Coordinates of C-alpha atoms in Angstrom, one line a residue:
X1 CA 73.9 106.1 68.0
X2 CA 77.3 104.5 69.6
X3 CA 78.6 102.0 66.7
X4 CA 79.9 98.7 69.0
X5 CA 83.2 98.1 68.3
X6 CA 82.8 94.2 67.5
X7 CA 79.5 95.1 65.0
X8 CA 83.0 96.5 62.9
X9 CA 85.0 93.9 63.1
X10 CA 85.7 91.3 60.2
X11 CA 87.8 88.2 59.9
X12 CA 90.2 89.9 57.4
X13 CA 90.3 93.0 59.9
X14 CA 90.8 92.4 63.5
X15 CA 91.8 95.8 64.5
X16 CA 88.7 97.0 66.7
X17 CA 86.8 100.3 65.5
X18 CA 84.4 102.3 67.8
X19 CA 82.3 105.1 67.1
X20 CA 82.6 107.9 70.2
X21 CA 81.1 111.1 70.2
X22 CA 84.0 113.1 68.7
X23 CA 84.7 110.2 66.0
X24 CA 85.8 106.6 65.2
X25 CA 88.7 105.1 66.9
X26 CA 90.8 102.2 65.5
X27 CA 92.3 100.2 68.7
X28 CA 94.2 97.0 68.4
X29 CA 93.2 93.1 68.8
X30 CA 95.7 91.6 71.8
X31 CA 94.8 87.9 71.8
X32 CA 90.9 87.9 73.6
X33 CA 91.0 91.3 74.5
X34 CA 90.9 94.4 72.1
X35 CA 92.5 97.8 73.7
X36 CA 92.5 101.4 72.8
X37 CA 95.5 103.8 73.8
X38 CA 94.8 107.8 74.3
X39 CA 91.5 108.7 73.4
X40 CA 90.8 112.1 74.3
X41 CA 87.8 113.0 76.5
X42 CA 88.6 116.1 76.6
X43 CA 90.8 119.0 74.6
X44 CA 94.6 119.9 75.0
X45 CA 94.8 121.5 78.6
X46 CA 98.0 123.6 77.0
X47 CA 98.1 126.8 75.4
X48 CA 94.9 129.0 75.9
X49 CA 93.4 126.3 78.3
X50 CA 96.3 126.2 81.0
X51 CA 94.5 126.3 84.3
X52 CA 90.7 125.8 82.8
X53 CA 87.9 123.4 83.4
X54 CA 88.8 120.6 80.2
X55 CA 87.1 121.7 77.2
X56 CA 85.3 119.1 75.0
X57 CA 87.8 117.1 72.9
X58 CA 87.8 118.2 69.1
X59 CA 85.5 116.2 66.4
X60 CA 87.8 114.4 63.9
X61 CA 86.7 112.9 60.3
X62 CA 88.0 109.2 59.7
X63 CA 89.3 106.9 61.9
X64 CA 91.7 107.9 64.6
X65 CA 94.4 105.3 65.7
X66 CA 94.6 104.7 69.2
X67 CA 97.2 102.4 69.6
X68 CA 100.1 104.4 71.7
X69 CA 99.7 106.3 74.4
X70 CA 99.1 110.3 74.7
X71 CA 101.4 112.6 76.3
X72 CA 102.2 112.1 79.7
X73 CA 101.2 115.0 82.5
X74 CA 104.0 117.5 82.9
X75 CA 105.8 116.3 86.1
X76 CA 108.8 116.4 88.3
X77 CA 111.2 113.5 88.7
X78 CA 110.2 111.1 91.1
X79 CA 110.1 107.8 91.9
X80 CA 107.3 106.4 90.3
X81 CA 108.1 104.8 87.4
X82 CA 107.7 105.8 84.2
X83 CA 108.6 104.6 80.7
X84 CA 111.6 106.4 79.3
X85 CA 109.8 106.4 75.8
X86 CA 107.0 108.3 76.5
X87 CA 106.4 112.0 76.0
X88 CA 105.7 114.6 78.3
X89 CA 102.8 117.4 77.7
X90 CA 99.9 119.5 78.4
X91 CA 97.9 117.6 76.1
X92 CA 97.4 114.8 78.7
X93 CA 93.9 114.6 79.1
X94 CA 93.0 111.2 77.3
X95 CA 92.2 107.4 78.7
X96 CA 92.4 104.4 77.6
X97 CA 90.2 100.9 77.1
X98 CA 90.8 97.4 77.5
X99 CA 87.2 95.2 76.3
X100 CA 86.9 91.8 75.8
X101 CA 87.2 91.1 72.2
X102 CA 84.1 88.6 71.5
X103 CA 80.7 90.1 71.7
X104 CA 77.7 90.3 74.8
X105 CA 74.5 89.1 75.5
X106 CA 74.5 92.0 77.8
X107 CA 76.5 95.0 78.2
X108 CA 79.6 94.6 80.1
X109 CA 80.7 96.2 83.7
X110 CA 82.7 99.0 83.3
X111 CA 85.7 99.5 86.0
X112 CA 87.5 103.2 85.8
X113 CA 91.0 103.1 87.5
X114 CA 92.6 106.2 88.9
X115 CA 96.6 106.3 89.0
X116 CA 98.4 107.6 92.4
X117 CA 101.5 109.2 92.5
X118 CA 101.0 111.8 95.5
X119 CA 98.8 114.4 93.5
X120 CA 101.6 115.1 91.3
X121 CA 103.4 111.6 89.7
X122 CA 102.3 108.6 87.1
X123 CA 100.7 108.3 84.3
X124 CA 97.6 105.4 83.2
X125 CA 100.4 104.9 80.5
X126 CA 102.2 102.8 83.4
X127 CA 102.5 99.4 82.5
X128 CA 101.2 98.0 85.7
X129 CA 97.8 99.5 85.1
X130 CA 97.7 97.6 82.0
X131 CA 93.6 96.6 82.4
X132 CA 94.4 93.2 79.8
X133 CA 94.0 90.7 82.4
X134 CA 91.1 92.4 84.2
X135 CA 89.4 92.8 81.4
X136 CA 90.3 88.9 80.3
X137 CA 89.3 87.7 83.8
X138 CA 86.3 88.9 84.4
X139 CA 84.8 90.0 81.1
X140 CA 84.6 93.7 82.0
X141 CA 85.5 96.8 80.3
X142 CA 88.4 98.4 82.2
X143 CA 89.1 102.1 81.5
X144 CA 92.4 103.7 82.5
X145 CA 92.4 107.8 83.1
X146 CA 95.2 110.2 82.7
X147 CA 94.7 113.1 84.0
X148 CA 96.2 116.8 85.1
X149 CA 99.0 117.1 87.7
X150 CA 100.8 119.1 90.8
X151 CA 101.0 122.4 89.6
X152 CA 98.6 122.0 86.5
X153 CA 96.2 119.8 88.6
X154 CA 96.8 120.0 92.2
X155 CA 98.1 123.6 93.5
X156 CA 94.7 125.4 93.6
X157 CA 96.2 129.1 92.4
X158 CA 92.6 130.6 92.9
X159 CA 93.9 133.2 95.6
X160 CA 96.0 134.9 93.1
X161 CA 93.0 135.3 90.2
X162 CA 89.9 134.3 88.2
X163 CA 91.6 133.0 86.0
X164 CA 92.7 130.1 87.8
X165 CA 90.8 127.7 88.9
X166 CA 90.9 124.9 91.9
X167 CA 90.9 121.4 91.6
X168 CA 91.6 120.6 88.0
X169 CA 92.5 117.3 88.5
X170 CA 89.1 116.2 89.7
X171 CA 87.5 117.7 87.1
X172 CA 89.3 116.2 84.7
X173 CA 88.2 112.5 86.0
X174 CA 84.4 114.0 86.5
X175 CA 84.7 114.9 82.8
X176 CA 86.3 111.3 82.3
X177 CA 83.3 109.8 84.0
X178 CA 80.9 111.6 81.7
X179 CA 83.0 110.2 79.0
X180 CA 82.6 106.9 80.3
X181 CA 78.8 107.7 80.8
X182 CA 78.5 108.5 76.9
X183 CA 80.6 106.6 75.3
X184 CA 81.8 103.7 76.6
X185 CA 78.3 101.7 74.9
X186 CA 80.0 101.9 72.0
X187 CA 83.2 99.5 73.7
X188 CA 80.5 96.6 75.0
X189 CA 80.0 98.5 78.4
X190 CA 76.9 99.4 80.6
X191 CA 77.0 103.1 81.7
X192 CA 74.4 102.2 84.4
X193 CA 77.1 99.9 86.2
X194 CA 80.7 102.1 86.7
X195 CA 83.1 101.1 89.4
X196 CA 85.9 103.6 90.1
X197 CA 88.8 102.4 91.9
X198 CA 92.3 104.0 92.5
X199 CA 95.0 103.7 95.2
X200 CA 96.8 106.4 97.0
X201 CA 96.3 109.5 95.5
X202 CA 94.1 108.2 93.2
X203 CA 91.7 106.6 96.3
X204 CA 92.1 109.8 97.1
X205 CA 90.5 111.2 94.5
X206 CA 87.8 108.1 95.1
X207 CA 87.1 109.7 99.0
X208 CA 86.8 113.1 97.4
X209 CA 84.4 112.1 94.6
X210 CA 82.2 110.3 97.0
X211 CA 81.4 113.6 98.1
X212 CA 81.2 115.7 95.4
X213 CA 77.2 116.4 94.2
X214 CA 78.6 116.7 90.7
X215 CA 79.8 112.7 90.6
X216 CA 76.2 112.0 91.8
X217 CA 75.2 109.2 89.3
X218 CA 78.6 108.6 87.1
X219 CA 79.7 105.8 89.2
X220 CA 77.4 103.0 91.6
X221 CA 80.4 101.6 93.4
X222 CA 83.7 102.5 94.3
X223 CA 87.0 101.2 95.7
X224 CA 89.9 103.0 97.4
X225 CA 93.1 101.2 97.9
X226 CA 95.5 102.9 100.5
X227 CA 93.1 106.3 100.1
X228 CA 94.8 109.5 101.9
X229 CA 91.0 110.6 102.9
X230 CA 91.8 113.6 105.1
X231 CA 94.4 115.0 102.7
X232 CA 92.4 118.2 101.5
X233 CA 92.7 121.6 102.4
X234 CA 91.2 124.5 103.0
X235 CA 91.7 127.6 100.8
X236 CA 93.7 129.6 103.1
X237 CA 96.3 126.9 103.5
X238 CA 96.4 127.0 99.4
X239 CA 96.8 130.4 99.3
X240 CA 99.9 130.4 101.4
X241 CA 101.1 127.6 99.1
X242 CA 100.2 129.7 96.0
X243 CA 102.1 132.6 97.0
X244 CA 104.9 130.6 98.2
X245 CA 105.0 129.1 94.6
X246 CA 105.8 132.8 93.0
X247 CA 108.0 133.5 95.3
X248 CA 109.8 130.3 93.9
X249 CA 109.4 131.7 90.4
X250 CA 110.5 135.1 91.4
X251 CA 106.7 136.4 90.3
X252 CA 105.1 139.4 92.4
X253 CA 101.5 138.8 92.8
X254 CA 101.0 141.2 90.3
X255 CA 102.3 139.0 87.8
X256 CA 100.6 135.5 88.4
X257 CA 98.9 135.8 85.2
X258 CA 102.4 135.2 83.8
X259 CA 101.8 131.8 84.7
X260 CA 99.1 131.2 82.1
X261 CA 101.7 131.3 79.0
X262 CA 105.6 130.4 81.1
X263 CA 107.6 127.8 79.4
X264 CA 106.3 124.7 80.4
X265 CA 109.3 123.8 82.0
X266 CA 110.1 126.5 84.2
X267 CA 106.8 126.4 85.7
X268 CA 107.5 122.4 86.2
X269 CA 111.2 123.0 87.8
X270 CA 109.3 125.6 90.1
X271 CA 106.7 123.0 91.0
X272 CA 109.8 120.4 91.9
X273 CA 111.0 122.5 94.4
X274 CA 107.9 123.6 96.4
X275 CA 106.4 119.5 96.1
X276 CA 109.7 118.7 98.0
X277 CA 110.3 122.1 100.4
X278 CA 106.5 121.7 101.4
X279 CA 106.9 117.9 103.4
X280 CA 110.2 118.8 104.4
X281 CA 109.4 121.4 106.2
X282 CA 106.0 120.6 107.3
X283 CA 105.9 116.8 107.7
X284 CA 102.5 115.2 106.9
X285 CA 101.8 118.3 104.5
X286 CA 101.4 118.0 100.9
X287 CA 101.5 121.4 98.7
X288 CA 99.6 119.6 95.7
X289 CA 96.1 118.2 96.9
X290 CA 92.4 118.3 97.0
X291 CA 91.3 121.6 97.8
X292 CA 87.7 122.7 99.5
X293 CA 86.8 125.3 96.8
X294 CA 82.9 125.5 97.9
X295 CA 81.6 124.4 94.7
X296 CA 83.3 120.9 93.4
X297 CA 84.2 120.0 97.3
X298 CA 81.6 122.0 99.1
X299 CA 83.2 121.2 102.6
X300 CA 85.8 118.8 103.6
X301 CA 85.0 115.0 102.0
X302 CA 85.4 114.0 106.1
X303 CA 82.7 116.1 107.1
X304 CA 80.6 115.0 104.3
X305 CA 81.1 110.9 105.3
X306 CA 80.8 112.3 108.6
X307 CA 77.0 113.9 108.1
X308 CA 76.2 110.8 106.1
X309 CA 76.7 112.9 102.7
X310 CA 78.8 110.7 100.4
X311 CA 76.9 109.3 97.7
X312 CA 75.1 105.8 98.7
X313 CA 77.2 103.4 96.8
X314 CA 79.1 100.1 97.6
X315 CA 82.1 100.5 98.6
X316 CA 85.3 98.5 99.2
X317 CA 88.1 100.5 101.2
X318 CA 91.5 99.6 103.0
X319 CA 95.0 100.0 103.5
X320 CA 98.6 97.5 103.3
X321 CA 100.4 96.7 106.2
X322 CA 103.4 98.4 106.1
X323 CA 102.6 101.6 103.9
X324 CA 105.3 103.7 105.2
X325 CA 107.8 101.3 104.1
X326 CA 108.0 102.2 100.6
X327 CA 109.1 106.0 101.4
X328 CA 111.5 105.2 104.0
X329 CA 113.2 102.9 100.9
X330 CA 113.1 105.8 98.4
X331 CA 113.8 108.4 101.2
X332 CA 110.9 110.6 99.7
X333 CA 109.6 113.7 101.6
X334 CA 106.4 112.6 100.8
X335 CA 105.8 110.5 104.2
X336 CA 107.3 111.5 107.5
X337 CA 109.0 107.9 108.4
X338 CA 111.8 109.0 110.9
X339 CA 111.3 109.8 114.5
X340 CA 112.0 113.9 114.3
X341 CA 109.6 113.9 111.3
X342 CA 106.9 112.2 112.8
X343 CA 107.1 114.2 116.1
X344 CA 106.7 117.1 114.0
X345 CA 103.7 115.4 112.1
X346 CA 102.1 115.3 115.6
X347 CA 102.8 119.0 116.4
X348 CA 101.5 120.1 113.3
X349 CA 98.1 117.6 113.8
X350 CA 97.8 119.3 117.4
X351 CA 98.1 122.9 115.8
X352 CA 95.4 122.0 113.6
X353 CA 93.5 121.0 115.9
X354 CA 92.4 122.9 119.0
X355 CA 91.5 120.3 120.9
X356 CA 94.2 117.9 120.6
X357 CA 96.1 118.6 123.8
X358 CA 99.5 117.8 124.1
X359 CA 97.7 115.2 127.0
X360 CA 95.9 113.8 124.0
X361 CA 98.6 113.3 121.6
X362 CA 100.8 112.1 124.1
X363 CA 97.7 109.2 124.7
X364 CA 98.0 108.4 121.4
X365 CA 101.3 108.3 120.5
X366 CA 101.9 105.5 123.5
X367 CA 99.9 103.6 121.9
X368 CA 102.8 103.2 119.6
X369 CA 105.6 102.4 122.3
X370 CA 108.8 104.3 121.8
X371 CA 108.4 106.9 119.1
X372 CA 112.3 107.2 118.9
X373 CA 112.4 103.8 117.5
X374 CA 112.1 104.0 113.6
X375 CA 109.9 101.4 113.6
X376 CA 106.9 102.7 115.8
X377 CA 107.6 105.8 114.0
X378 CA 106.5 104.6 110.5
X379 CA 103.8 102.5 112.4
X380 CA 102.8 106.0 113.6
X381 CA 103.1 107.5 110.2
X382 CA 101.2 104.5 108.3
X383 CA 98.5 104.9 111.0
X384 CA 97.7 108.6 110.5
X385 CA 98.4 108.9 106.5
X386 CA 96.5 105.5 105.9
X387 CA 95.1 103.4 108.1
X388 CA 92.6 105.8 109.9
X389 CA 91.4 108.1 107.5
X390 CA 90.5 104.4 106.1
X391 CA 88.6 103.7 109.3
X392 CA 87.1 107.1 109.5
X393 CA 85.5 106.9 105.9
X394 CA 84.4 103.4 106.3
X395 CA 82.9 104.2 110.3
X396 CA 80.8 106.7 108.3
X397 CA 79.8 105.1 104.9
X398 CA 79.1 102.2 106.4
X399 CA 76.1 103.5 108.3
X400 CA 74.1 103.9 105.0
X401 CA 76.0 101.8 102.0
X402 CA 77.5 98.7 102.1
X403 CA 81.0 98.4 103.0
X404 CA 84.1 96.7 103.1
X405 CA 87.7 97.1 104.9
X406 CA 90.7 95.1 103.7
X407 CA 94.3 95.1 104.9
X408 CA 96.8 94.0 102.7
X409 CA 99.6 91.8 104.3
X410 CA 100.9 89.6 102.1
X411 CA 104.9 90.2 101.0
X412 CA 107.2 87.9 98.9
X413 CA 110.4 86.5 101.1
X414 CA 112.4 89.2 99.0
X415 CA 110.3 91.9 100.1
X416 CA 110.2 90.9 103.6
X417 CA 114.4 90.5 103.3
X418 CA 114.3 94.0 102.2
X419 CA 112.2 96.1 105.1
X420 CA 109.7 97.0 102.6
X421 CA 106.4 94.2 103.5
X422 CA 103.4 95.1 102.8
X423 CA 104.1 98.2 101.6
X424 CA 102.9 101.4 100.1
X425 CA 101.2 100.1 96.3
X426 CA 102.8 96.2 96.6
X427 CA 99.0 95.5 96.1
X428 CA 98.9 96.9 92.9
X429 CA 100.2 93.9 90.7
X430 CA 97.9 91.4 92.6
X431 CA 94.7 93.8 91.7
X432 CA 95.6 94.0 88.1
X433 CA 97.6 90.4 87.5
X434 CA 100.6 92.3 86.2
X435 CA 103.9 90.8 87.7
X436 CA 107.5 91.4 85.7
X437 CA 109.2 88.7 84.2
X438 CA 110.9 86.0 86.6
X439 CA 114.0 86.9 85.4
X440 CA 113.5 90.8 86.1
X441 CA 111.0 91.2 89.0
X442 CA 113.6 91.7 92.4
X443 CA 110.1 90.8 93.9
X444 CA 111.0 86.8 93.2
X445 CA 114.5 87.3 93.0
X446 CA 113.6 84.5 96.3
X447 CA 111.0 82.5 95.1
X448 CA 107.1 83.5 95.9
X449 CA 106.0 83.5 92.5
X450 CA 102.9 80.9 93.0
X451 CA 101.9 82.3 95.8
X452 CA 101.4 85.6 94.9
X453 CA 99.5 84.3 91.6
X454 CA 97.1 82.6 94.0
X455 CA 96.6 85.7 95.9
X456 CA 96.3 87.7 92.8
X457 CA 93.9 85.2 91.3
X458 CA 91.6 85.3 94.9
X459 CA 92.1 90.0 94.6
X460 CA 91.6 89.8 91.1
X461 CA 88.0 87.4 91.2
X462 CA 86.7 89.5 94.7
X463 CA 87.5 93.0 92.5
X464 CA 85.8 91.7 89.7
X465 CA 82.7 90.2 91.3
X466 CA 82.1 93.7 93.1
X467 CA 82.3 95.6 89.8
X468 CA 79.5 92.7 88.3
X469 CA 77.3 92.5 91.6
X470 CA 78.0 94.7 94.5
X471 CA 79.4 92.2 96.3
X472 CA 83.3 91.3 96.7
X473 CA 82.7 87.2 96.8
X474 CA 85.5 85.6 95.2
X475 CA 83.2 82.9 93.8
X476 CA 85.9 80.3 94.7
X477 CA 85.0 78.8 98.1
X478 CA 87.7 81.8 99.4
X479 CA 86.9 82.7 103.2
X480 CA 83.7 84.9 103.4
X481 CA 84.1 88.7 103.0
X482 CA 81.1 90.2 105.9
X483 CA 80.3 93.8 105.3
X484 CA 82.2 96.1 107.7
X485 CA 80.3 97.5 111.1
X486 CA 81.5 100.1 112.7
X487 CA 80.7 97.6 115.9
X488 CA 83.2 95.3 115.0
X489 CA 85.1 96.5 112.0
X490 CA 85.1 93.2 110.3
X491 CA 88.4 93.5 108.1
X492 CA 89.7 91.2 105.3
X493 CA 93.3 90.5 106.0
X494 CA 95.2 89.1 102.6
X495 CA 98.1 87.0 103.1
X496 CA 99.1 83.4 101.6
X497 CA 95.5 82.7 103.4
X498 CA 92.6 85.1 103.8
X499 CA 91.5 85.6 107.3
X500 CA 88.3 87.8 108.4
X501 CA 89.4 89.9 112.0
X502 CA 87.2 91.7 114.1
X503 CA 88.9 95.0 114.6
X504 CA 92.8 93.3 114.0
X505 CA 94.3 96.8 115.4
X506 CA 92.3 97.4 118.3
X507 CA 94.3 98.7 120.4
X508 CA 95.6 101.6 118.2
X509 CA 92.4 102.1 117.0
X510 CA 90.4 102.1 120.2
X511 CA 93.2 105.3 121.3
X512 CA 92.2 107.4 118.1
X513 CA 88.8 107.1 119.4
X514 CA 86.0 108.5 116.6
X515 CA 87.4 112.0 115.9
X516 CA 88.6 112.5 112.6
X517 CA 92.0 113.9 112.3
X518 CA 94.1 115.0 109.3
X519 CA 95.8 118.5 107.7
X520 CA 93.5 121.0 106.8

């Protein structure tokens, strides 16, 4: 039986100590909140188990300290930040906990976050995800996921053997979730009552997992922030990638299996260059991503929602105003954002789809006004990365689970001064209450500092009271959040003050009509 960490605890020792199924773990007391750093759910993905499902983490005797972080998944460059003093490795697969540090009447809510980064970026090490405030807030247990990457995680290499296999990355957070499910009693939490959230990538991963029949049961509700929905591919699309990646590495198909022991770092630098060369040359495309392997993703998560398949949960679902902004700012492939690269977006949307007629793209794209200007063009690009696939899922969930939509459109004067707005993960400090020192955050380098806390105080409560009850009521006399209809796509719209909008993009979204578009 799970030891609770606080049945441990002493006056003369405050460092918490859990009893998980692999062995005791010895966190550290931070004020009202105890936290654990890098406990492994499952074994070191390096060495023989490059490329395989995770393995159960080893059994240790004693108590293993938990109080820094493990090694951070093998990645290129990029411009998500991470900290300079952490190390980089295969042996990535570990999460961390932040519990309240005073006992329960009853067990607690348990909220597992899953980092973005484009399939192939970040870290839960990143100190913005840090769960102490959540946790504080709302007396919930908030579980942070690290978890396989790009080529390691992302680039399903199935095509070239056995002994590859897709989708890594999602099984890593299903084998997460079952960690959650078995252990985290032992932390104050109630495996019966799991939120997963995530943003970008990570919502993502949400969308996908909605509609996997293995995550049937390891979460009851669910929240995707900015989610790319309708980025996952089809196996012949990932077998051109694959073989595109040895031709990068000079390999024959003959020798793929020569990617099971390569240097780390070669196969890393090879990665770089086809995660870059792919969105270049195909705007919109990604070469890391979700993958429909027939088994974990038995078809496309957008024809799952669409056939009412996702798993009947609450969930809460929506976008920022300016998501494209971010990319344009860090001039990342990632995001077509100029005019050529979102005209070739649309050519490669029609290609994919037979009957998008260059009459129909043409209707939607004057929706949007002048597509030369670079401003309808990231309007264009935020629309089709984000803000649909958001619709799309919700349209469809919605007709059997409660749902909410959201749009984020708050931005500090600084932000606004800059071009960037409501964009791409400038939500992410208001979920999680984690804003840089006044002195250091260019976010307040003109004042906006109180009411951003305000906002962050309203996210942080409607968050919170989901993961407790189902229901995002910010339990503060804050405007009424109705479930979203597909009649009237009722939509939260966060600024200074919250304002509910029946369908507040009509007119772009009335010219996508119903059919679900995206890469395949």
């Amino acid at each position: 039986m799970s030891t609770r960490f606080f049945d441990t605890m002493s006056q003369e020792d405050t460092d918490p100590v859990a009893r998980t199924g692999s062995g005791e773990v010895r966190g550290r007391r931070q004020g009202p909140v105890a936290v654990w750093r890098g406990i492994p759910y499952a074994a070191d993905a390096g060495g023989a188990n490059r490329f395989r499902l995770p393995q159960p983490p080893p059994s240790w005797e004693g108590v293993r300290d938990c109080a820094e972080f493990g090694e951070v998944a093998p990645q290129s460059a990029g411009f998500v930040p991470v900290d300079s003093g952490l190390r980089m490795g295969e042996d990535c697969l570990w999460l961390n906990v932040w519990a309240p540090a005073e006992p329960a009447a009853e067990p607690r809510p348990v909220m597992v976050w899953i980092h973005g980064g484009a399939f192939c970026l970040g870290t839960a090490a990143q100190a913005i995800y840090d769960g102490r405030r959540l946790a504080e807030t709302g007396g919930v247990i908030v579980v942070g996921v690290n978890y396989r990457l790009g080529a390691l995680g992302f680039l399903d290499l199935s095509s070239l053997g056995p002994e590859f296999v897709p989708n890594l990355g999602l099984h890593d957070q299903l084998a997460a979730l079952e960690w959650v499910r078995d252990n985290i009693a032992a932390f104050g939490g109630d495996p019966g009552n799991v939120t997963v959230f995530g943003e970008s990538s990570g919502a993502g991963c949400v969308t996908a997992l909605l509609t996997a029949p293995r995550a049937a049961g390891l979460f009851h509700r669910a929240i995707a922030q900015s989610p790319p929905a309708t980025t996952v591919f089809g196996p012949g699309y990932a077998a051109g990638v694959a073989k595109r990646f040895l031709e990068i590495l000079e390999l024959g198909a003959e020798h793929a299996g020569e990617l099971l022991d390569m240097p780390i770092e070669r196969l890393i630098t090879g990665a770089g260059i086809l995660l870059d060369e792919v969105p270049t040359r195909e705007p919109g495309r990604l070469a890391a991503a979700p993958v429909v392997d027939g088994e974990l993703l038995p078809a496309y998560p957008s024809e799952r929602f669409q056939e009412g398949r996702s798993h009947r949960v609450p969930l809460i679902i929506g976008t920022n105003k300016d998501e494209a902004s971010l990319f344009r700012v860090f001039r990342s492939p990632i995001m077509p954002v100029t005019p050529d690269a979102v005209n070739a977006m649309l050519r490669g949307v029609a290609a994919e789809h037979p009957g998008m007629s260059p009459e129909r793209i043409a209707e939607i794209a004057s929706a949007y006004g002048d597509l030369s200007n670079p401003r309808s063009a990231m309007i264009m690009s935020t629309d089709a990365a984000f803000r649909m696939p958001a619709h799309w899922v919700a349209n469809a969930h919605s007709a059997h689970s409660p749902t909410w939509m959201y749009r984020f459109d708050h931005a500090t004067p600084m932000l606004k001064a800059a071009r960037v707005g409501a964009g791409h993960a400038t939500e992410l400090p208001y979920i999680f209450g984690n804003f840089g020192s006044f002195d250091y955050d260019p976010s307040f380098w003109l004042v906006g500092r109180k009411a951003a806390q305000e906002i962050s105080g309203r996210m942080m409560r409607r968050w919170l009271a989901f993961a407790e009850h189902g229901v995002p009521a910010a339990l503060d006399g804050s405007k009424h959040w109705p479930p979203y209809q597909a009649s009237t796509r009722n939509t939260l719209v966060v600024d200074a003050v919250d304002r509910v909008l029946a369908d507040p993009d009509h007119d772009r979204n009335s010219v996508w009509g119903g059919e679900v578009v995206g890469f395949y």
